[in-house]
Tab-separated table of C-alpha atoms in Angstrom:
chain	number	residue	atom	x	y	z
A	1	MET	CA	110.771	111.701	137.879
A	2	LYS	CA	107.981	110.613	135.084
A	3	ILE	CA	109.130	109.626	131.952
A	4	ASP	CA	106.737	109.227	129.088
A	5	ILE	CA	107.832	107.191	126.101
A	6	ASN	CA	104.666	108.060	124.426
A	7	TYR	CA	105.105	106.253	121.284
A	8	ILE	CA	107.379	103.544	120.725
A	9	ALA	CA	108.743	103.843	117.315
A	10	ARG	CA	110.014	100.653	114.682
A	11	VAL	CA	107.303	98.192	116.237
A	12	GLU	CA	104.296	96.948	114.662
A	13	GLY	CA	101.272	98.939	115.739
A	14	GLU	CA	101.029	101.601	118.642
A	15	SER	CA	102.157	101.642	122.249
A	16	SER	CA	103.548	103.557	124.958
A	17	VAL	CA	105.492	103.200	128.063
A	18	LYS	CA	104.740	105.196	131.396
A	19	LEU	CA	107.163	104.985	133.986
A	20	GLU	CA	107.386	106.845	137.458
A	21	ILE	CA	110.839	106.722	139.917
A	22	GLU	CA	110.254	108.461	143.205
A	23	GLU	CA	113.109	108.561	145.739
A	24	GLY	CA	115.316	106.456	143.549
A	25	LYS	CA	113.096	103.491	143.417
A	26	LEU	CA	110.460	102.613	140.316
A	27	LYS	CA	107.112	103.214	141.729
A	28	GLU	CA	104.843	102.329	138.528
A	29	LEU	CA	105.446	101.211	134.779
A	30	ARG	CA	102.603	100.623	132.528
A	31	LEU	CA	102.527	99.348	128.931
A	32	ASN	CA	99.915	100.877	127.207
A	33	ILE	CA	99.091	99.240	124.127
A	34	TRP	CA	96.528	102.257	122.822
A	35	GLU	CA	96.203	100.690	119.314
A	36	PRO	CA	92.120	100.595	118.927
A	37	PRO	CA	90.663	97.525	119.125
A	38	ARG	CA	89.709	95.680	115.599
A	39	PHE	CA	87.132	93.067	116.654
A	40	PHE	CA	87.833	90.249	114.422
A	41	GLU	CA	86.723	87.505	116.959
A	42	GLY	CA	83.177	89.559	116.649
A	43	PHE	CA	82.987	89.839	113.260
A	44	LEU	CA	84.042	86.280	112.287
A	45	VAL	CA	80.703	85.031	114.066
A	46	GLY	CA	78.072	84.888	111.002
A	47	ARG	CA	80.620	84.007	108.350
A	48	LYS	CA	80.957	81.052	106.487
A	49	PHE	CA	83.834	78.689	107.631
A	50	ASP	CA	85.584	79.378	103.965
A	51	GLU	CA	85.764	83.080	104.412
A	52	VAL	CA	87.610	82.906	107.875
A	53	PRO	CA	91.359	82.054	106.207
A	54	ASP	CA	90.974	85.311	103.931
A	55	ILE	CA	89.483	87.796	106.659
A	56	VAL	CA	92.037	86.395	109.387
A	57	ALA	CA	95.097	87.077	106.986
A	58	ARG	CA	94.157	90.502	107.234
A	59	ILE	CA	94.788	90.498	111.065
A	60	CYS	CA	98.317	91.060	110.143
A	61	GLY	CA	100.421	92.016	107.307
A	62	ILE	CA	103.579	90.702	108.459
A	63	CYS	CA	102.189	87.096	109.477
A	64	PRO	CA	99.063	86.446	107.231
A	65	VAL	CA	100.406	82.918	106.388
A	66	SER	CA	100.534	82.182	110.334
A	67	HIS	CA	96.817	83.190	110.954
A	68	MET	CA	95.693	81.747	107.736
A	69	THR	CA	96.917	78.235	108.564
A	70	THR	CA	96.341	78.394	112.447
A	71	ALA	CA	92.734	79.377	111.327
A	72	ILE	CA	92.725	76.526	108.469
A	73	ARG	CA	94.186	73.953	110.950
A	74	ALA	CA	91.836	74.629	113.779
A	75	MET	CA	89.141	74.041	111.403
A	76	GLU	CA	89.892	70.974	109.715
A	77	ASN	CA	90.340	69.326	113.491
A	78	ALA	CA	86.717	70.677	114.186
A	79	PHE	CA	85.700	68.597	110.685
A	80	GLY	CA	87.838	65.787	111.436
A	81	LEU	CA	90.193	66.194	108.374
A	82	THR	CA	93.571	65.326	108.418
A	83	PRO	CA	95.776	67.114	105.373
A	84	SER	CA	98.368	64.785	103.674
A	85	PRO	CA	102.171	64.796	104.336
A	86	GLU	CA	102.455	66.865	101.291
A	87	VAL	CA	100.095	69.373	101.796
A	88	LYS	CA	101.806	69.839	105.806
A	89	ARG	CA	105.044	70.165	103.778
A	90	ILE	CA	104.168	73.139	101.645
A	91	ARG	CA	102.365	74.575	104.602
A	92	LYS	CA	105.772	74.379	106.411
A	93	ILE	CA	107.685	75.936	103.716
A	94	LEU	CA	105.192	79.084	103.403
A	95	ALA	CA	105.340	78.923	107.347
A	96	LEU	CA	109.473	79.314	107.077
A	97	SER	CA	109.471	81.495	104.157
A	98	GLN	CA	106.967	83.993	106.525
A	99	ILE	CA	109.884	83.658	109.640
A	100	LEU	CA	112.493	84.221	107.288
A	101	SER	CA	110.481	87.636	105.952
A	102	SER	CA	109.389	88.950	109.263
A	103	HIS	CA	112.760	87.882	111.201
A	104	LEU	CA	114.664	89.623	108.562
A	105	ALA	CA	112.707	92.700	108.515
A	106	HIS	CA	112.901	93.028	112.290
A	107	LEU	CA	116.592	92.714	112.675
A	108	TYR	CA	117.931	94.880	109.735
A	109	ILE	CA	114.956	98.099	109.812
A	110	LEU	CA	113.287	97.416	113.295
A	111	ALA	CA	116.457	96.271	115.806
A	112	LEU	CA	119.755	97.315	114.125
A	113	PRO	CA	119.378	100.940	114.120
A	114	ASP	CA	119.490	100.798	117.883
A	115	PHE	CA	122.712	99.739	118.167
A	116	PHE	CA	124.273	102.235	116.359
A	117	ARG	CA	122.423	105.040	118.223
A	118	LEU	CA	120.504	105.748	114.698
A	119	ASN	CA	117.090	106.555	114.327
A	120	SER	CA	115.917	104.364	111.357
A	121	VAL	CA	117.323	102.303	108.625
A	122	VAL	CA	117.564	105.348	106.465
A	123	GLU	CA	120.100	106.790	108.181
A	124	MET	CA	122.131	103.593	108.236
A	125	LEU	CA	121.894	103.614	104.394
A	126	PRO	CA	125.469	105.832	103.655
A	127	HIS	CA	127.418	103.066	106.482
A	128	PHE	CA	125.633	99.924	105.751
A	129	GLU	CA	125.078	99.307	102.289
A	130	LYS	CA	127.020	96.581	102.035
A	131	ASP	CA	124.282	95.364	104.990
A	132	ILE	CA	121.490	96.648	103.553
A	133	LYS	CA	121.939	95.004	99.923
A	134	ARG	CA	122.278	91.684	102.003
A	135	PHE	CA	118.839	92.360	103.652
A	136	LEU	CA	117.495	92.921	100.070
A	137	ARG	CA	118.672	89.782	98.513
A	138	LEU	CA	117.264	87.613	101.225
A	139	LYS	CA	114.048	89.471	101.731
A	140	GLU	CA	113.215	89.013	98.256
A	141	ALA	CA	114.497	85.766	98.178
A	142	ALA	CA	111.712	84.974	101.150
A	143	ASN	CA	108.709	86.865	99.451
A	144	SER	CA	109.428	84.806	96.299
A	145	ILE	CA	108.804	81.416	98.062
A	146	THR	CA	105.459	82.798	99.957
A	147	ALA	CA	104.590	84.318	96.323
A	148	LEU	CA	105.464	80.705	94.651
A	149	PHE	CA	102.756	78.569	96.914
A	150	GLY	CA	100.690	81.352	97.982
A	151	GLY	CA	99.780	83.146	94.865
A	152	ARG	CA	101.520	86.239	96.017
A	153	ALA	CA	103.908	87.512	99.062
A	154	LEU	CA	101.292	89.204	100.672
A	155	HIS	CA	97.986	87.737	102.079
A	156	PRO	CA	98.040	84.622	100.037
A	157	VAL	CA	95.153	83.308	98.114
A	158	SER	CA	95.666	79.449	97.487
A	159	MET	CA	95.590	78.500	101.080
A	160	VAL	CA	92.380	76.598	101.748
A	161	VAL	CA	90.822	74.632	104.032
A	162	GLY	CA	91.798	70.800	102.732
A	163	GLY	CA	94.811	72.093	101.164
A	164	PHE	CA	95.733	74.228	98.096
A	165	THR	CA	93.850	75.506	95.016
A	166	LYS	CA	97.267	75.744	92.839
A	167	VAL	CA	100.898	74.434	93.037
A	168	PRO	CA	103.754	75.376	91.207
A	169	SER	CA	105.529	73.254	89.007
A	170	LYS	CA	108.871	71.066	89.632
A	171	ALA	CA	111.012	73.259	87.870
A	172	ASP	CA	110.012	76.388	89.535
A	173	THR	CA	110.761	74.743	93.164
A	174	GLU	CA	114.051	73.461	91.852
A	175	LYS	CA	114.587	77.036	90.864
A	176	ALA	CA	113.714	78.636	94.123
A	177	ALA	CA	115.892	75.866	96.238
A	178	TRP	CA	118.748	76.702	94.322
A	179	GLU	CA	118.010	80.311	94.566
A	180	LEU	CA	117.771	79.786	98.661
A	181	GLU	CA	120.837	77.738	98.669
A	182	SER	CA	122.721	80.615	97.101
A	183	LEU	CA	122.291	82.661	99.862
A	184	HIS	CA	123.231	80.570	102.828
A	185	GLY	CA	126.230	82.781	102.856
A	186	ASP	CA	124.216	85.870	103.423
A	187	ALA	CA	122.414	83.751	106.221
A	188	LEU	CA	125.387	83.120	107.961
A	189	GLU	CA	126.709	86.657	107.760
A	190	THR	CA	123.360	88.235	109.464
A	191	LEU	CA	123.860	85.536	112.357
A	192	LYS	CA	127.632	87.083	112.852
A	193	MET	CA	126.351	90.727	112.226
A	194	ALA	CA	123.484	89.683	115.080
A	195	SER	CA	126.239	87.813	117.357
A	196	GLU	CA	128.283	91.070	117.470
A	197	LEU	CA	125.396	93.574	118.813
A	198	LYS	CA	126.382	94.127	122.718
A	199	CYS	CA	122.948	93.637	124.509
A	200	PRO	CA	122.201	95.138	127.981
A	201	ALA	CA	122.375	92.565	130.924
A	202	LEU	CA	118.969	91.456	132.050
A	203	GLU	CA	117.552	88.154	133.055
A	204	ASN	CA	113.758	88.030	133.707
A	205	HIS	CA	113.528	84.307	134.711
A	206	ALA	CA	110.483	83.717	132.569
A	207	GLU	CA	109.098	80.533	131.827
A	208	PHE	CA	109.862	80.236	127.883
A	209	VAL	CA	106.962	78.718	126.161
A	210	ALA	CA	106.848	76.799	122.602
A	211	LEU	CA	105.700	74.301	120.495
A	212	LYS	CA	108.167	71.417	120.256
A	213	GLY	CA	108.255	68.541	118.008
A	214	LYS	CA	109.878	64.781	117.905
A	215	GLY	CA	112.843	65.594	115.601
A	216	GLU	CA	112.057	68.525	114.076
A	217	TYR	CA	112.006	72.136	114.616
A	218	ALA	CA	108.186	72.417	115.777
A	219	ILE	CA	106.427	75.381	113.410
A	220	ASN	CA	102.638	73.980	112.761
A	221	GLY	CA	102.192	71.664	115.242
A	222	GLY	CA	103.946	69.624	118.134
A	223	MET	CA	103.308	69.694	122.093
A	224	ILE	CA	103.064	72.889	123.981
A	225	SER	CA	106.504	72.690	126.316
A	226	SER	CA	108.134	75.123	128.777
A	227	THR	CA	110.941	75.391	130.584
A	228	LYS	CA	109.354	74.549	133.704
A	229	GLY	CA	107.947	71.388	132.472
A	230	LEU	CA	104.556	72.438	130.987
A	231	ASN	CA	104.176	69.525	128.224
A	232	ILE	CA	100.412	69.475	126.746
A	233	LYS	CA	98.654	68.782	123.439
A	234	GLU	CA	97.155	71.875	121.662
A	235	HIS	CA	93.883	70.812	122.323
A	236	GLU	CA	94.496	71.280	126.337
A	237	TYR	CA	95.475	74.967	125.619
A	238	ALA	CA	92.554	76.476	126.985
A	239	SER	CA	92.818	74.688	130.213
A	240	TYR	CA	96.305	76.167	131.186
A	241	PHE	CA	96.149	79.232	129.542
A	242	ILE	CA	93.838	82.302	130.726
A	243	GLU	CA	93.260	85.702	129.134
A	244	ASP	CA	93.319	88.971	131.368
A	245	GLU	CA	92.463	92.582	130.959
A	246	VAL	CA	93.801	95.410	132.416
A	247	PRO	CA	92.096	99.151	132.358
A	248	TYR	CA	95.437	100.965	130.459
A	249	SER	CA	95.463	99.078	127.225
A	250	ASN	CA	93.361	97.647	124.341
A	251	ALA	CA	95.315	94.321	124.427
A	252	LYS	CA	94.282	91.466	126.291
A	253	ARG	CA	97.624	89.730	128.078
A	254	THR	CA	97.464	86.035	128.311
A	255	ILE	CA	98.842	84.035	131.290
A	256	LEU	CA	99.453	80.451	132.450
A	257	LYS	CA	97.010	79.532	134.793
A	258	ASP	CA	98.412	79.620	138.400
A	259	ARG	CA	101.865	80.261	137.195
A	260	GLY	CA	101.967	83.691	135.547
A	261	SER	CA	103.781	85.116	132.871
A	262	LEU	CA	105.305	83.677	129.715
A	263	MET	CA	107.962	84.418	126.970
A	264	ALA	CA	107.159	83.090	123.285
A	265	GLY	CA	109.157	83.799	120.178
A	266	ALA	CA	112.117	82.833	118.541
A	267	LEU	CA	114.267	82.510	121.925
A	268	SER	CA	111.762	80.325	123.604
A	269	ARG	CA	112.166	78.028	120.409
A	270	ILE	CA	115.840	77.692	120.787
A	271	ASN	CA	115.408	77.343	124.093
A	272	LEU	CA	113.333	74.557	123.875
A	273	GLY	CA	114.198	73.241	120.143
A	274	PHE	CA	118.095	73.890	120.112
A	275	ASP	CA	118.566	70.064	119.706
A	276	ASN	CA	116.331	70.036	116.498
A	277	LEU	CA	117.987	72.776	114.884
A	278	LEU	CA	119.344	71.680	111.194
A	279	PRO	CA	123.172	70.863	111.658
A	280	ASP	CA	124.755	74.119	109.535
A	281	ALA	CA	122.163	76.403	112.037
A	282	LYS	CA	123.424	74.375	115.037
A	283	LYS	CA	127.054	74.695	114.656
A	284	ALA	CA	126.769	78.045	113.646
A	285	SER	CA	125.214	78.900	116.611
A	286	GLU	CA	127.452	76.913	119.070
A	287	ASP	CA	130.741	78.759	117.373
A	288	LEU	CA	129.158	81.800	118.293
A	289	GLY	CA	128.347	80.171	121.697
A	290	PHE	CA	124.797	80.520	121.820
A	291	THR	CA	122.564	77.966	122.755
A	292	GLY	CA	119.783	80.240	124.301
A	293	GLY	CA	119.507	82.010	127.697
A	294	GLY	CA	117.644	84.088	129.883
A	295	ASN	CA	118.108	87.714	128.558
A	296	PRO	CA	115.103	88.528	126.754
A	297	PHE	CA	117.449	90.837	124.187
A	298	LEU	CA	118.986	87.704	122.696
A	299	ASN	CA	115.864	87.247	120.971
A	300	ASN	CA	117.328	89.420	118.009
A	301	LEU	CA	120.372	86.674	117.834
A	302	ALA	CA	117.692	83.584	118.117
A	303	GLN	CA	116.197	85.356	115.022
A	304	ALA	CA	119.325	85.606	113.251
A	305	VAL	CA	119.766	81.670	114.046
A	306	GLU	CA	116.266	80.939	112.865
A	307	ILE	CA	117.287	82.606	109.718
A	308	VAL	CA	119.931	80.149	108.806
A	309	HIS	CA	117.841	76.994	109.748
A	310	ALA	CA	114.820	78.754	107.795
A	311	LEU	CA	116.598	79.207	104.676
A	312	GLN	CA	117.948	75.831	104.495
A	313	GLU	CA	114.705	73.721	105.642
A	314	CYS	CA	112.952	75.822	103.363
A	315	ALA	CA	115.557	74.544	100.427
A	316	ILE	CA	115.154	70.785	101.531
A	317	LEU	CA	111.745	70.740	101.639
A	318	LEU	CA	111.234	72.456	98.475
A	319	ARG	CA	113.591	69.774	96.640
A	320	GLY	CA	111.695	67.173	98.481
A	321	LEU	CA	108.459	68.000	96.916
A	322	SER	CA	106.905	65.336	94.354
A	323	LEU	CA	104.344	68.139	92.971
A	324	LYS	CA	102.029	65.952	91.071
A	325	SER	CA	98.552	67.029	89.873
A	326	VAL	CA	96.688	69.639	92.104
A	327	LYS	CA	94.180	67.699	92.499
A	328	ASN	CA	96.524	65.811	95.209
A	329	TYR	CA	96.898	68.791	97.080
A	330	PHE	CA	93.238	69.187	98.268
A	331	ALA	CA	91.191	66.711	100.203
A	332	ASP	CA	87.637	66.407	99.976
A	333	PHE	CA	85.435	66.653	103.656
A	334	LYS	CA	82.063	66.880	104.801
A	335	VAL	CA	80.911	69.901	106.625
A	336	ARG	CA	79.756	69.085	110.418
A	337	GLU	CA	78.780	71.284	113.185
A	338	GLY	CA	81.914	71.132	115.861
A	339	ALA	CA	84.609	72.950	117.686
A	340	GLY	CA	88.192	73.073	116.627
A	341	SER	CA	91.340	74.747	118.088
A	342	ALA	CA	95.295	74.546	116.726
A	343	LEU	CA	98.391	76.334	117.685
A	344	THR	CA	101.408	77.360	115.355
A	345	GLU	CA	104.505	79.048	115.763
A	346	ALA	CA	104.181	82.219	114.176
A	347	PRO	CA	107.351	84.774	113.594
A	348	ARG	CA	106.793	86.369	117.214
A	349	GLY	CA	106.025	82.894	118.998
A	350	MET	CA	103.010	81.037	119.639
A	351	LEU	CA	99.667	81.793	117.741
A	352	TYR	CA	96.283	80.009	119.122
A	353	HIS	CA	92.636	79.952	117.148
A	354	TYR	CA	89.691	78.530	118.182
A	355	TYR	CA	86.607	77.934	116.265
A	356	GLU	CA	82.990	76.628	116.909
A	357	ILE	CA	80.764	76.109	113.872
A	358	ASP	CA	77.554	75.367	113.324
A	359	GLY	CA	76.223	72.432	110.830
A	360	ARG	CA	76.110	74.731	107.693
A	361	GLY	CA	79.355	75.941	108.411
A	362	VAL	CA	78.957	79.106	109.905
A	363	ILE	CA	80.989	80.228	112.573
A	364	THR	CA	79.221	80.864	116.195
A	365	LYS	CA	82.708	81.636	118.472
A	366	ALA	CA	86.033	82.575	117.508
A	367	ASN	CA	89.070	83.106	119.747
A	368	ILE	CA	92.411	83.932	118.797
A	369	VAL	CA	95.592	85.080	121.022
A	370	THR	CA	98.348	86.485	119.324
A	371	PRO	CA	102.333	86.216	120.487
A	372	THR	CA	102.203	89.409	121.531
A	373	ALA	CA	99.295	88.842	124.012
A	374	HIS	CA	101.381	85.974	125.156
A	375	ASN	CA	104.259	88.205	125.573
A	376	PHE	CA	102.582	91.497	127.296
A	377	LEU	CA	102.574	90.423	130.818
A	378	ASN	CA	106.505	89.034	130.587
A	379	LEU	CA	107.555	92.360	128.479
A	380	GLU	CA	105.817	94.364	131.187
A	381	GLU	CA	107.662	92.510	134.155
A	382	SER	CA	111.047	93.065	131.969
A	383	LEU	CA	110.764	96.372	131.611
A	384	LYS	CA	109.937	97.032	135.130
A	385	LYS	CA	113.814	94.931	135.972
A	386	LEU	CA	115.276	96.726	133.502
A	387	VAL	CA	114.722	99.920	134.925
A	388	THR	CA	114.963	98.920	138.456
A	389	GLU	CA	118.383	97.685	137.446
A	390	ASN	CA	119.301	100.948	135.609
A	391	ILE	CA	117.896	103.410	138.023
A	392	ASP	CA	120.967	105.443	138.300
A	393	LYS	CA	121.390	105.814	134.206
A	394	PRO	CA	120.233	109.495	132.406
A	395	GLU	CA	116.909	110.169	131.278
A	396	GLU	CA	117.988	109.464	127.713
A	397	GLU	CA	119.659	106.511	128.074
A	398	LEU	CA	116.890	104.957	130.301
A	399	ILE	CA	114.681	105.736	127.575
A	400	LEU	CA	116.970	104.351	124.565
A	401	MET	CA	117.290	101.178	126.971
A	402	CYS	CA	113.381	100.275	127.372
A	403	GLU	CA	112.584	101.061	123.943
A	404	MET	CA	115.343	98.838	122.687
A	405	LEU	CA	113.910	95.881	125.091
A	406	VAL	CA	109.909	96.526	123.747
A	407	ARG	CA	111.807	96.216	119.653
A	408	ALA	CA	113.832	92.962	121.259
A	409	TYR	CA	110.618	91.229	122.134
A	410	ASP	CA	109.736	91.791	118.491
A	411	PRO	CA	105.717	92.870	119.039
A	412	CYS	CA	102.663	93.275	116.894
A	413	PHE	CA	100.720	95.525	118.778
A	414	SER	CA	98.273	95.678	115.746
A	415	CYS	CA	97.885	91.624	116.330
A	416	SER	CA	97.424	92.422	119.795
A	417	VAL	CA	93.916	94.187	119.510
A	418	HIS	CA	92.858	92.113	116.879
């Protein structure tokens, strides 16, 4: 029997899953990311360093903040520039607002219809009005935080190498903090909703990889850590991770050298950083009996925990800003020849940028590795295990389970073919 899921709906970008079952056993399965390649790494070469953040933001309409922040941090590393603690704080606020926005869209719009055998959020509307209104309140608040600091919610314009060209007033940030605090109940309701979704059983024994910080839930820096003992600095990334190509996909896939596949994303961050969650998120998660796990379907629940955490940490950071003159949020620096890399936690997982720059500030080499490239092989392996363990199920049920698993990883196939 051959099954061709020729288009995976409700994910970012275009992909398909093809599998063949012969005499009751899985003979072959391929995840084909057929979205056309976009060559960002190629056309960054020859551009000035200060054009890069705005260009890489266009890689993704969901996580432009992550691409901008990672590129800016990589180039600051190349120039030997260390931003002020306040600039780092604002970058984290922006990153958390994007995590909120991305997770909310994934949970409510992309993943949730699966669990009620519905085709889309449109079909949910008549039956889930309360939930959709909650989603809209939270999403609007997350977008407003990105716009407050970035100048607009999509593709921010105020983030540059060295800091920010604009910062909001203290009154605006106090108001934004109050609005986030007022939505704490909505975040907890989202977590409760996600905890009630019945996930198929699946253990993939993956090596979960994420950034890990000392005393904080790491987003824009930290050690690269794994559940199997990896603990390295971000500049060592290229010595431990390698990119691979397969003939049936336009996306590269990244593996750990001499170790194999890995899983990145919310579940990895929870598995490695649960103790660093803020107390409310940690307690709410513990009360539900969730402290992490190996089932990739739990990535949905992990995202819901992060929604509670991100909402609260955003408010705390907003309250703590001093927000003096905008000149305090930009550091002068000298352009110099060099190379720099950086890693951040994008909503979907670890994101890597690397640049080589000449003495005029022109990019001579660029390399970008996205969360979906990190997850590609592991997702394919998980699909094989899922099909093997459910091989006797009706074809229609098997197709739905495969689609649910792909969506649980929350891939961005558009990013992966950058």
